[in-house]
Structures are given as C-alpha cells and as structure tokens.
C-alpha cells in the first residue's frame, strides 16, 4: 500500500506524529513502538529483516495503532539516508528517534577478532551516529524533537570478556553526551538510557534460567516498564530535561 493509499484509508495519519524505532526487536524495541503507537504516534520500526517485523506491526494495528516496517541495515550510510528520506516523505516529520541496537556479544580479549570487534562497534555505535545524524538534521530545522539512545551497563564500566561491547557502548554514550550539549539549545532533547540488568526476553529465559526465575520477584526488567520511561523522557518539559536515566531492578547490585 502506498503512502497516499494509507492516508486515504486513515486520514488521521496525515497529521499524526512519527516515532522511528531503530532496532525494534521482540522485547524492548517492540514495547517502545507499542507505547508510542498507543499515544497516537505512527510507529515506523526497523530491523535488518522486514519480515520479522510483521508480528509487531500486527499487534500495534490490532490495538488500534498505526505502524510501518522497514528492512534496513543501520550500519550502511546509503540505506540510512534513504530510509529517513522515505519516512519523512511518506509518513511525516520524525518527532522521536529511538536507537535500540544492542550487539551484546561476549568474548575474551585474547580471542577477539578484529572483524568481530569492528562489527560490534558498527552495530552498537556507528549505526547510532548515522541514524541520529540524519534525523537531527531535520529536527534542528523544525526546532523540536527527541532522540533517545538505549545504553547498557557496559557504557559506564567494561566487564571482563566484553571489551568490544563495552568499547562500543562507551562510545555511544559519548556520542549522546556530545549531541545533547550541541542540540539541546536548538530544541532537540537527546537522552541516554542505561538499562542495567537482565530484561524479560526469550534469550534470558533460555540461556540464564536462574536469572529469569527472579521475574517472579520483579528481579528482571519488564520491557513495558522500560518503554514507559522512554515515553516519560519524550514528554518532559524543556525546562527540566533529563540527559541520562538509569533503569535497574530494585535488587540489582551496582
């Protein structure tokens, strides 16, 4: 369905704000997309495989929201530029960008390869720069917008066996800080969310069953509760903007 056909069926789409979630997986990213869609935002969601987005889009539409999926490699500049141009032309101005790509891959520094180290940096940091830069160019001209980066514990301290991931997440946090200082005075709210703890995902359930068992005690993060904080950040008045927000279960050691 073309953009004009979609708007003909849903005239409200023409005036609805757009939220772009890069890395809309089955957990946090998907929950964030649903939260913004519930508030009337058109959720534009991306993964490398557009096919994997169909269940999320179906859930959003079943709840009365609007969503569009895009297959895009966030590490490829030409794909990112084309994606942002397409969304701005077909869906409307992007009011919110959420960058939510992880790349949490453990490996001893003694065995780490240059290829994998570089790929992790591309996924967790470089792709954040590409997407944020393209969206920021447009937000600055409008004098408004929100850019939210999903960070991790690795962005503040590097654990043994996670040199590549820690390096990428430290770099993402520095990118967010620099952008916040530059773009805040121009009306664009940039924030970095440190998710410090295990999240209720299939990966944690199958790979770390002892940790997953803490779910009954609220010992792991609920993706819907994470998403609520992203919505809160976007809604903050500009006289009281948060740059960095830590989210962790009450029992998490830190």
XYZ file of C-alpha atoms in Angstrom, residues 16 21 25 31 38 62 65 73-74 89 91-92 130 155 160 189 204 209 218-219 224 236:
22
model
C -0.040 12.094 13.242
C 12.413 2.905 16.449
C 13.070 -6.374 18.329
C 7.477 -2.411 23.608
C -0.798 3.896 21.903
C -4.845 -4.885 16.438
C -2.498 1.939 16.262
C 20.902 -2.246 7.703
C 21.550 0.544 10.199
C 8.297 11.998 2.649
C 4.801 9.277 6.831
C 5.628 12.759 8.076
C 24.270 7.507 11.228
C 28.565 2.074 28.717
C 35.839 -8.865 31.705
C 16.119 16.658 23.512
C 17.378 -14.639 29.207
C 17.131 -19.634 33.693
C 10.417 -8.270 39.942
C 14.115 -9.052 39.668
C 6.760 -2.453 29.027
C 9.442 16.114 29.683
